[in-house]
Short mmCIF file of C-alpha atoms and ligand atoms in Angstrom, two decimals:
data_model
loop_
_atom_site.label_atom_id
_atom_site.label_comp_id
_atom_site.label_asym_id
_atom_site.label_seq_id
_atom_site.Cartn_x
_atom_site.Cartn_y
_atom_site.Cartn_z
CA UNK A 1062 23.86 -11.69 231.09
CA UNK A 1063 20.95 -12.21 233.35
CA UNK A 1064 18.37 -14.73 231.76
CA UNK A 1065 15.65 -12.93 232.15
CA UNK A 1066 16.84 -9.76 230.44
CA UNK A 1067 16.04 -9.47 227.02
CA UNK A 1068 19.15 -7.32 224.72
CA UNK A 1069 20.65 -8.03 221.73
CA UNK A 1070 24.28 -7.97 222.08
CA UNK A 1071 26.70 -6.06 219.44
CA UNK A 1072 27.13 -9.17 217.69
CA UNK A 1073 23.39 -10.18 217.37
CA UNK A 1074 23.21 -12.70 219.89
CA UNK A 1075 19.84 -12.76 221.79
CA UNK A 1076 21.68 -15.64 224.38
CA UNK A 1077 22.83 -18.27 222.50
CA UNK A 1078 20.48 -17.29 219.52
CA UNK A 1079 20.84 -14.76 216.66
CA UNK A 1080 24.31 -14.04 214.92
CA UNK A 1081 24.60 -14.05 211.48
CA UNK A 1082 26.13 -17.13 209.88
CA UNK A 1083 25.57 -16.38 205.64
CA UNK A 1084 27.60 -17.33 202.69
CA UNK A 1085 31.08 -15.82 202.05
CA UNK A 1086 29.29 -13.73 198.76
CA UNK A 1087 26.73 -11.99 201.41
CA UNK A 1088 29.07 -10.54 203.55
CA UNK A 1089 29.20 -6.92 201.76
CA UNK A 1090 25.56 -6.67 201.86
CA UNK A 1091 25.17 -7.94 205.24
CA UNK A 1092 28.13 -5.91 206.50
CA UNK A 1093 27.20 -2.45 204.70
CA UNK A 1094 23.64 -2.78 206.24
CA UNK A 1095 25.48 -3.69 209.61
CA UNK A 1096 27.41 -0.87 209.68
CA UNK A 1097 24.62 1.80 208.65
CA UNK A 1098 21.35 1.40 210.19
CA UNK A 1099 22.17 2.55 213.70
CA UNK A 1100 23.26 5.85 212.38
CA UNK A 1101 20.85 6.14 209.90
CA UNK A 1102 17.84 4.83 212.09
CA UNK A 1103 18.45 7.04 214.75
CA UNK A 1104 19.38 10.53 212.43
CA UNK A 1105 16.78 13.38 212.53
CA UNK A 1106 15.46 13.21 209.29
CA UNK A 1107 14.95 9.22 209.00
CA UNK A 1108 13.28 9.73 212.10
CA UNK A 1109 10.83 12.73 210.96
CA UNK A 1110 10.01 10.61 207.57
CA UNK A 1111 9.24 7.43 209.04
CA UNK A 1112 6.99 8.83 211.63
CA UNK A 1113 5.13 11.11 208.76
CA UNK A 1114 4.60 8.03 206.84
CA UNK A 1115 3.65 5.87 210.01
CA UNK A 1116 1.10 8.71 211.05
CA UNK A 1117 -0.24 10.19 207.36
CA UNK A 1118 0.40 6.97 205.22
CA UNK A 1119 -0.09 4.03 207.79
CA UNK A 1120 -2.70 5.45 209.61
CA UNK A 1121 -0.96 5.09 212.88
CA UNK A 1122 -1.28 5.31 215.87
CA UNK A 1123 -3.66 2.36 215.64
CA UNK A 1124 -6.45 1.90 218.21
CA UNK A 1125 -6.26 0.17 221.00
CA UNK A 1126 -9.76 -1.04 221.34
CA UNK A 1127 -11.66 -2.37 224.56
CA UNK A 1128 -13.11 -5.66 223.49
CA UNK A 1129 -16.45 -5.31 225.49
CA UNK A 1130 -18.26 -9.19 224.46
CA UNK A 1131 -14.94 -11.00 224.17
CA UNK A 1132 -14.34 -9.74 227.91
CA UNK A 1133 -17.65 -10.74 229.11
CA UNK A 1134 -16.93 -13.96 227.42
CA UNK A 1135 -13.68 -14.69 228.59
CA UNK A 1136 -13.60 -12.80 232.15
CA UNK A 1137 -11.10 -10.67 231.88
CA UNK A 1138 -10.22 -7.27 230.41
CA UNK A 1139 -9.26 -7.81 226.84
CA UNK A 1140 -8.01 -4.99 224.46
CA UNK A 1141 -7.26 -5.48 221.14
CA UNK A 1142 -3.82 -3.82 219.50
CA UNK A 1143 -5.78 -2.96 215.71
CA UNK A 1144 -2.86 -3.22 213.62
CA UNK A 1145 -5.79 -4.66 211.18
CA UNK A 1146 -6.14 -0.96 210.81
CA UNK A 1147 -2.96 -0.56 208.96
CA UNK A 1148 -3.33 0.14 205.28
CA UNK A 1149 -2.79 -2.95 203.37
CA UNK A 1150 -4.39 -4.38 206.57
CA UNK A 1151 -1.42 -5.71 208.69
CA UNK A 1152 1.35 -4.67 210.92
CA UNK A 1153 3.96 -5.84 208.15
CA UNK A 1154 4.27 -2.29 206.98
CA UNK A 1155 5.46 -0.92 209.79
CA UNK A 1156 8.77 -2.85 209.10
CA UNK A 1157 8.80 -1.80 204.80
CA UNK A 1158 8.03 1.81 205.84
CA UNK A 1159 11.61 1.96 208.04
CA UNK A 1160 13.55 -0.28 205.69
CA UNK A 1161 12.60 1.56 202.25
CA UNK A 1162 14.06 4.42 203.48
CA UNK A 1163 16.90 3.34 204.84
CA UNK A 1164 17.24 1.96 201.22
CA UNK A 1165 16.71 4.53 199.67
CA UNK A 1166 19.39 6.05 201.90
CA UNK A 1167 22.10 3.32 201.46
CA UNK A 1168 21.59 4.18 197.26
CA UNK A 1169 19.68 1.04 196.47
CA UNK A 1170 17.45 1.21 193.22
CA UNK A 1171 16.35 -2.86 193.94
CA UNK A 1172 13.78 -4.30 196.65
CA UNK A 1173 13.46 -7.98 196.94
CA UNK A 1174 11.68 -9.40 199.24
CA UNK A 1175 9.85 -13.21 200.38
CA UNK A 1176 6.17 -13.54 201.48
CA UNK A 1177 4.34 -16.41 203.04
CA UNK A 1178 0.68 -14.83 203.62
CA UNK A 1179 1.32 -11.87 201.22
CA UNK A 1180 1.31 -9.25 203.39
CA UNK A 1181 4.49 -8.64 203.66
CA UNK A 1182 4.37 -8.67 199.79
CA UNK A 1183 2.08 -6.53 199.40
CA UNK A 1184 3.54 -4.39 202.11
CA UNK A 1185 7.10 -4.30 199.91
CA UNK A 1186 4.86 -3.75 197.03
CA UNK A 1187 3.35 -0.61 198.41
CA UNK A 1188 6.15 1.24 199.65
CA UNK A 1189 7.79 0.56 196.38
CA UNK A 1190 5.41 1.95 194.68
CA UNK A 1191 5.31 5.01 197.04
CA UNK A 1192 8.86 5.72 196.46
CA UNK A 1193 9.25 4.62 192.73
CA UNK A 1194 11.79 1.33 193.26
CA UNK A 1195 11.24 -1.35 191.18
CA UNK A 1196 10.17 -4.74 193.36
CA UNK A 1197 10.54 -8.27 192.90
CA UNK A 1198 8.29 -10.54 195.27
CA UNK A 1199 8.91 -14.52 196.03
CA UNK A 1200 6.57 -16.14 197.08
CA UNK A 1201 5.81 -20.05 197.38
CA UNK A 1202 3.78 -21.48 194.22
CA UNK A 1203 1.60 -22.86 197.13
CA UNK A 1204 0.81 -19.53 199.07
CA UNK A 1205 0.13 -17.88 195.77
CA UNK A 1206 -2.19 -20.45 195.40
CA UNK A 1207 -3.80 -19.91 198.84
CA UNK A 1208 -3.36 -16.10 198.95
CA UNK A 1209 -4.58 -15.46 195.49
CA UNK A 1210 -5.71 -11.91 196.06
CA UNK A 1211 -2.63 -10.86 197.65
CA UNK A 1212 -0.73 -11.87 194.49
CA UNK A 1213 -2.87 -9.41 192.29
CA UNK A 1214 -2.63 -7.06 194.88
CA UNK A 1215 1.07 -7.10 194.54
CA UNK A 1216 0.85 -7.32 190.38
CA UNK A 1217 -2.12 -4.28 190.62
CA UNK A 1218 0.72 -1.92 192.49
CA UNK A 1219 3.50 -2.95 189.98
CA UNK A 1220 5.94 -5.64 191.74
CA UNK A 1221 7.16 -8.54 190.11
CA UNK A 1222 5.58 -11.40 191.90
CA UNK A 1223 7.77 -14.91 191.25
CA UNK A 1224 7.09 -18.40 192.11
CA UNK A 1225 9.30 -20.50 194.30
CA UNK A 1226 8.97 -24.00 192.71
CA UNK A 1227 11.29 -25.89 195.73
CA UNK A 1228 10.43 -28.09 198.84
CA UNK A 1229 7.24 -27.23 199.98
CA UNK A 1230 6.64 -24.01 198.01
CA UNK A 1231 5.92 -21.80 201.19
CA UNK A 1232 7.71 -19.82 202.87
CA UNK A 1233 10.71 -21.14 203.42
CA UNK A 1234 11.17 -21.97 200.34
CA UNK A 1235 10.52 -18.29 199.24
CA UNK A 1236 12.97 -16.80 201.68
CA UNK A 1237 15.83 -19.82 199.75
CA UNK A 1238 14.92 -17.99 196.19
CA UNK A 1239 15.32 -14.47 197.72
CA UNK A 1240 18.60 -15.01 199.36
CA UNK A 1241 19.85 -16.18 196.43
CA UNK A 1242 18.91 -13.31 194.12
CA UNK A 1243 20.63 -10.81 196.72
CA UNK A 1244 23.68 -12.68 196.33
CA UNK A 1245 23.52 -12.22 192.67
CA UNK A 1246 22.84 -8.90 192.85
CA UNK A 1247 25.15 -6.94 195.61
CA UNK A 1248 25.45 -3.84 194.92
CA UNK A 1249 22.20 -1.88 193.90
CA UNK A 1250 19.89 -4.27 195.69
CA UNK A 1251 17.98 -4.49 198.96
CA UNK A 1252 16.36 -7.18 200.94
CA UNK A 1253 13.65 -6.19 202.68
CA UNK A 1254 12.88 -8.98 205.10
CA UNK A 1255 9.75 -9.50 206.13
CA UNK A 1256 9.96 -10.84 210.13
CA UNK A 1257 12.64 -10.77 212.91
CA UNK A 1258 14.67 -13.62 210.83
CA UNK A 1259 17.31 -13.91 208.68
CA UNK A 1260 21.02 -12.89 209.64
CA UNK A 1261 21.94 -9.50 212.33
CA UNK A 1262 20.84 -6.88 211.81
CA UNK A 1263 17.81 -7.80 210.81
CA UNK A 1264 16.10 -9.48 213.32
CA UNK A 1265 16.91 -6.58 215.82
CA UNK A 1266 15.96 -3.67 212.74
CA UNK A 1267 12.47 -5.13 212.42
CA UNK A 1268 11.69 -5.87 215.67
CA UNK A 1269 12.38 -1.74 216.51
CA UNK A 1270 10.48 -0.70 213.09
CA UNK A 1271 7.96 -3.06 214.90
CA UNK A 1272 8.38 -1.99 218.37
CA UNK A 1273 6.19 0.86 216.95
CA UNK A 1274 3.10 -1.43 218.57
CA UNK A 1275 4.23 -1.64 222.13
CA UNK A 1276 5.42 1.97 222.03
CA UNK A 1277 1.67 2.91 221.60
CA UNK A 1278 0.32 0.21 224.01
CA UNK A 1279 2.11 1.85 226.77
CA UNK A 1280 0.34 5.27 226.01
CA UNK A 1281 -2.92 3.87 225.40
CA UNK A 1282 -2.94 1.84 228.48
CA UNK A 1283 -1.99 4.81 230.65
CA UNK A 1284 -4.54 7.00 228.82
CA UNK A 1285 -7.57 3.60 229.28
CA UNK A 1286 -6.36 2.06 232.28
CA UNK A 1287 -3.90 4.62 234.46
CA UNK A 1288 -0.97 2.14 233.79
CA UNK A 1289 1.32 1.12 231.10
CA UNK A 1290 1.93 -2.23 231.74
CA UNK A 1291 -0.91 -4.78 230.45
CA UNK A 1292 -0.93 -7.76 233.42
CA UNK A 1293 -0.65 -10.20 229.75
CA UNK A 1294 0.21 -9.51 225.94
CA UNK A 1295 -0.84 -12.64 223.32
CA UNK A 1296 0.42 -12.37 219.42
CA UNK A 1297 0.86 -14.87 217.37
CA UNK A 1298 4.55 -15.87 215.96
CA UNK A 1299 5.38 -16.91 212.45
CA UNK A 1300 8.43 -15.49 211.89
CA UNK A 1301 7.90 -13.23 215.00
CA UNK A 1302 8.01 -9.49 214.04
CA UNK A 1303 3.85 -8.47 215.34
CA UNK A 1304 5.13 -10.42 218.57
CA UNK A 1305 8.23 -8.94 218.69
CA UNK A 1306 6.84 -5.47 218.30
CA UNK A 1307 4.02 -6.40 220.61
CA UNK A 1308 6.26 -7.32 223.55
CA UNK A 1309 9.23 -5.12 222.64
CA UNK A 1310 8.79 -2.29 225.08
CA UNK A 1311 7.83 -5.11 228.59
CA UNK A 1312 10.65 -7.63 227.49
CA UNK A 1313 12.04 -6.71 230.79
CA UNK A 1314 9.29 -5.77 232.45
CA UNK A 1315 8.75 -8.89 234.47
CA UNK A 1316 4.81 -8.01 235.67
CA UNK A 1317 4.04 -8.47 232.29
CA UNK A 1318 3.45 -11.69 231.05
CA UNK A 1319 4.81 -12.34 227.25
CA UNK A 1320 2.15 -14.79 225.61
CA UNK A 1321 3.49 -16.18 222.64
CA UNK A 1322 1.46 -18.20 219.98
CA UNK A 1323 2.36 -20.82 217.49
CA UNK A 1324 0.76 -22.98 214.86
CA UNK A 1325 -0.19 -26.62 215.61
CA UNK A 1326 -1.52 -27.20 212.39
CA UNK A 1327 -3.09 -30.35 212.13
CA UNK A 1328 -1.75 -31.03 215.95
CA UNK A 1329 1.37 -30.55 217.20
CA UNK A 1330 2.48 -34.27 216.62
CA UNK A 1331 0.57 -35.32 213.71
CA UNK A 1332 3.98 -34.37 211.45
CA UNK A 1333 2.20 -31.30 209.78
CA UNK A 1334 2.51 -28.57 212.45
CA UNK A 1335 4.52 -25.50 212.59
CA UNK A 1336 5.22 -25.75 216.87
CA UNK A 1337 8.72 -24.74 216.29
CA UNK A 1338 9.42 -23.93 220.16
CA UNK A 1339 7.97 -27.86 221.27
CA UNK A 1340 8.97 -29.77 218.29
CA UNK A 1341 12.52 -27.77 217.45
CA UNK A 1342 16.08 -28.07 218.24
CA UNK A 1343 18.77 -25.33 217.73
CA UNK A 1344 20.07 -24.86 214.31
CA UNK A 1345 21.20 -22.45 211.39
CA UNK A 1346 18.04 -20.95 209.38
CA UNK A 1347 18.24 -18.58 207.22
CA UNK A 1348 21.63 -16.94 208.29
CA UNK A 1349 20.81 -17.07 212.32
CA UNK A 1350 21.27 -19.65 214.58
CA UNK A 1351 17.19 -20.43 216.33
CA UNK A 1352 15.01 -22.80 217.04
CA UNK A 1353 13.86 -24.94 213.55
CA UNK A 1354 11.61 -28.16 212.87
CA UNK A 1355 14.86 -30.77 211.58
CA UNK A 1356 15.37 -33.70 210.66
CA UNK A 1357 18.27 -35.88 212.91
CA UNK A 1358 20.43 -35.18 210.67
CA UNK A 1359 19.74 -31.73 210.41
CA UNK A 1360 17.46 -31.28 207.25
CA UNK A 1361 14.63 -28.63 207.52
CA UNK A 1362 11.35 -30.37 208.03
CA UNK A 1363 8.37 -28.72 206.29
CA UNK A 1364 5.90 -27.15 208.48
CA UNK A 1365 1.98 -27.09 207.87
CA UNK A 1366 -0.26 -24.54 209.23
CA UNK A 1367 -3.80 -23.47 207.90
CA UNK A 1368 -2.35 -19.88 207.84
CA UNK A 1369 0.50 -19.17 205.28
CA UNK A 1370 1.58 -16.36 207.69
CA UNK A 1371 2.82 -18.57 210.06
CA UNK A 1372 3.78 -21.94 208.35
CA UNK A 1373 7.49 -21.57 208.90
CA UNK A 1374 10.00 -24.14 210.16
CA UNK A 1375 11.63 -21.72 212.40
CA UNK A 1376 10.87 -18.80 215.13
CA UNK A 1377 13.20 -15.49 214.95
CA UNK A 1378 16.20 -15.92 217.70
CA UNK A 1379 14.52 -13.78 219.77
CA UNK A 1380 11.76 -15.76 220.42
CA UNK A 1381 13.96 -18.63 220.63
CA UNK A 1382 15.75 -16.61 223.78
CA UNK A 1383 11.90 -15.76 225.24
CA UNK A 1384 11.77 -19.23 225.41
CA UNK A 1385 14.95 -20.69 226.44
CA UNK A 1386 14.88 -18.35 228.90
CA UNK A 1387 11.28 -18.95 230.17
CA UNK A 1388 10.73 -15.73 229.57
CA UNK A 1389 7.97 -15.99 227.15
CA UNK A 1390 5.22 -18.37 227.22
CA UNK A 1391 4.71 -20.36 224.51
CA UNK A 1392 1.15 -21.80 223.33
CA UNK A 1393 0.30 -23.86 220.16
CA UNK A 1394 -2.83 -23.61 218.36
CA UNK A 1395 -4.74 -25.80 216.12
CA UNK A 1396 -5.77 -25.18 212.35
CA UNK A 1397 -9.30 -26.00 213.61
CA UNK A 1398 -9.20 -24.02 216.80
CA UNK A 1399 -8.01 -21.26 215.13
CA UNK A 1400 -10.64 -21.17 212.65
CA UNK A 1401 -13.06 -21.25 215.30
CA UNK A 1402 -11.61 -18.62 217.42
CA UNK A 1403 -11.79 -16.57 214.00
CA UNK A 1404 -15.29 -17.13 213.65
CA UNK A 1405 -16.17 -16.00 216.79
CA UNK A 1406 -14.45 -12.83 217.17
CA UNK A 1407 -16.26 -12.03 213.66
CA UNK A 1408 -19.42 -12.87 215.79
CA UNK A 1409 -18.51 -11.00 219.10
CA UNK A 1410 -16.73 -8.13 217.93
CA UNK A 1411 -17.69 -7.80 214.48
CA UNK A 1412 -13.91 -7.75 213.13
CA UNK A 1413 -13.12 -11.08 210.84
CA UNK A 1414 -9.34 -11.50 211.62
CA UNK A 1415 -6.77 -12.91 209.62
CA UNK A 1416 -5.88 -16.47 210.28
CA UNK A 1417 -2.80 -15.66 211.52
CA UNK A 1418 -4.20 -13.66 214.36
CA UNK A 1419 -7.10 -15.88 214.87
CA UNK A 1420 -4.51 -18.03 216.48
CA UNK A 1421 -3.80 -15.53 219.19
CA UNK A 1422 -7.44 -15.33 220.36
CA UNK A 1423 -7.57 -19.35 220.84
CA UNK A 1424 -4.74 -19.09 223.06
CA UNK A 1425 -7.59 -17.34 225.73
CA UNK A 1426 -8.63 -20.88 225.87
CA UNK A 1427 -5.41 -22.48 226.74
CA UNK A 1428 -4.26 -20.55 229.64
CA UNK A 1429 -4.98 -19.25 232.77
CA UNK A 1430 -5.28 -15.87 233.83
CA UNK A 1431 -7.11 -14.21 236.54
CA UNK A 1432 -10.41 -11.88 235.72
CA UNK A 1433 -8.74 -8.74 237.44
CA UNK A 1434 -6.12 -9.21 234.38
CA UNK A 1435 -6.05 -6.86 231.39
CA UNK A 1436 -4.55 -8.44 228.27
CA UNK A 1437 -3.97 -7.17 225.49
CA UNK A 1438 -3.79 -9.13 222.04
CA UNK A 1439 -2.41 -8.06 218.90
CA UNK A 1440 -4.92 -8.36 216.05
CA UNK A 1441 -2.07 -8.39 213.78
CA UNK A 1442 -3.83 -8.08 210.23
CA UNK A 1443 -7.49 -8.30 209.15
CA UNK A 1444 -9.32 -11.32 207.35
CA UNK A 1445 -9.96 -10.48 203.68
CA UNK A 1446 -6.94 -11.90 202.71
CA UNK A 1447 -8.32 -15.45 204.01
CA UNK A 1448 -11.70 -15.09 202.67
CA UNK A 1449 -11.34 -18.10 200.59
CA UNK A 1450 -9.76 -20.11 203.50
CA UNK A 1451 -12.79 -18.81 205.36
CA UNK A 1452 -15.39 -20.10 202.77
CA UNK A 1453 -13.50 -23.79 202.06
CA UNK A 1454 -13.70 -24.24 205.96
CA UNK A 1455 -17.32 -23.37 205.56
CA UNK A 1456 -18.58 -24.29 209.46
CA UNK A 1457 -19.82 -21.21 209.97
C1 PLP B 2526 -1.65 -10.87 209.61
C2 PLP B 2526 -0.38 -11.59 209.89
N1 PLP B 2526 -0.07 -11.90 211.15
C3 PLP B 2526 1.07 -12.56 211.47
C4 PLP B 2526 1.96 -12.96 210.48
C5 PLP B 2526 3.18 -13.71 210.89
O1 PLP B 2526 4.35 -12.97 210.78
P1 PLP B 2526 5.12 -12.45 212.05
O2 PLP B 2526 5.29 -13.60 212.97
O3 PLP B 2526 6.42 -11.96 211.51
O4 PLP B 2526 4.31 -11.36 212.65
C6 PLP B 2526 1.68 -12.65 209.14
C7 PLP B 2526 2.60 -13.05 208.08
O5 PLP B 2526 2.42 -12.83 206.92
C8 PLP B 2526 0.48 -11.95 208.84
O6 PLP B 2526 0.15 -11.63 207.59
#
């Protein structure tokens, strides 16, 4: 396979990354799901429901908005991709739009799902509610600390909302507890993962339910600028799945450049950082061989960032491939910087982003471009969720 081309193959190898390496008791699950959502995702009526509920529930397509300050500022053309627009006010619905149905199609009365910032919670939460399934949320004790309204949010519209009490009670940790409950409960359950992680299929189903983003871009740009192809796209990656759908239509359009942005935390070698692609080495996570923070002998070491959407040891395989391939650049942000770069789109554009986002609009700072360029970055969710974040930084 050329390098440079970005495909899953059958098996769910992006390269040498993907697969899906799970416990003997997760094969049925893992298999059934393998075996369905082609079919399923590409049948008539799956189709017609998940783009009613994209368009009349969602609120898509979302805008694609010329950033007029920020481009002054910067020297360039800069549009923003408003997935902040979504209801619940990130792209993570996209994703628990396309995989509650094709629950609901493969029989399954149970969601389960992890969440980090809570969107994807709240995300599970709301589609469970809109289709009457009962929902059980993990989340780490720490992020429901951090992410407090996101936890009510998720109680308000009926989902179960559970601790995870292990390791560093994030994320990760989350994902551990939910893996474990599908294994205990086979047959009437579904996991509805939240990024382009976790074992094949999923990374490759969420990145399409995602690919939603750059399916849009390429109609807006021809509609704004006479072309399709942006010159450079920026998201941020926690997991992947806003960058994945972001970049999912120009993987192999080389003229576009595939700007990919990670957490630095506290810096990227202070030992609390979440730079999976500079501080990583290949390993198993979470059922697919990628990129993850270990130790030398191979334990998971526990990632910091500011944002709870993107404090994961890992990147989804295939990011791992974008950047073993040098296909994607890869950029790593600061807690600090990101804050600031938060703060000042809320001052230049009036739109307070989510922390996880903020990180993408730093980036503009840390690489070159030329001022003929138009880049687009995906504001992947909106800021109320970090309010309190917002106010405990307080240098504003
Ligand atoms: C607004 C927002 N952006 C980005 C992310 C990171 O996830 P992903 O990398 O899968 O897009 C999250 C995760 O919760 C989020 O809430």
């Amino acid at each position: 396979m050329d390098k440079a081309i970005i495909k899953v193959d059958e098996n769910g190898f992006y390269g040498q990354f993907g697969g899906a390496y799970i416990p003997e008791m997760l094969y049925p699950n893992i298999e059934e799901l393998r075996e369905n959502y082609e079919s399923i995702m590409a049948s008539g009526d799956f189709r017609e429901e998940f783009d009613r509920l994209l368009r009349d529930y969602v609120g898509r397509p979302t805008p694609l908005y010329f950033a007029n300050r920020l481009s002054e500022k910067y020297g360039a053309k800069i549009y923003l991709k408003r997935e902040d627009l979504c209801h619940t006010g990130a792209h993570k619905i996209n994703n628990t739009v396309g995989q509650i149905i094709l629950a609901r199609k493969l029989n399954k009365k149970r969601i389960i799902a992890e969440t980090g910032a809570g969107q994807h919670g709240v995300a599970t939460a709301t589609v469970c509610a809109l289709m009457g399934m009962e929902c059980t949320v993990y989340m780490g004790a720490v992020d429901m600390e951090r992410q407090k309204p996101n936890v009510e949010r998720m109680r308000i519209l009926g989902a179960n909302v559970v601790p995870a009490n292990s390791g560093s009670k994030t994320l990760k940790d989350a994902t551990n507890e939910a893996m474990r409950q599908w294994i205990n409960n086979p047959v009437d359950t579904h996991y509805i993962i939240g990024s382009v992680v976790g074992p094949h299929p999923y990374p490759e189903m969420v990145a399409r339910f995602q690919s939603v983003i750059s399916a849009e871009m390429k109609v807006q740009l021809m509609e704004k600028e006479g072309r399709e192809n942006p010159d450079l796209v920026i998201a941020c990656v926690g997991g992947g799945s806003n960058a994945a759908g972001a970049f999912y239509h120009y993987y192999n359009q080389a003229d576009v450049r595939l700007i990919a942005v990670e957490a630095a935390g506290l810096g990227v070698l202070s030992g609390k950082s979440a730079a999976t692609t500079v501080l990583g080495k290949p390993g198993i996570l979470h059922g697919s061989r990628t990129l993850l923070m270990q130790t030398a002998d191979g334990q998971v070491v526990e990632p910091h960032s500011i944002s709870a959407g993107l404090d994961y040891p890992g990147i989804g395989p295939v990011h791992a491939h974008l950047f073993d391939s040098g296909r994607g650049e890869f950029v790593a942000v600061e807690d600090e910087h990101a804050m600031q770069a938060g703060i000042e789109l809320s001052r230049l554009e009036g739109i307070i982003p989510a922390i996880e986002s903020a990180h993408a609009f730093h980036a503009l700072k840390q690489i070159k471009y030329r001022s003929s360029d138009v880049i687009v970055i995906n504001l992947s969710g909106r800021g109320d969720k970090d309010l309190e974040t917002y106010i405990k930084w307080g240098n504003y």
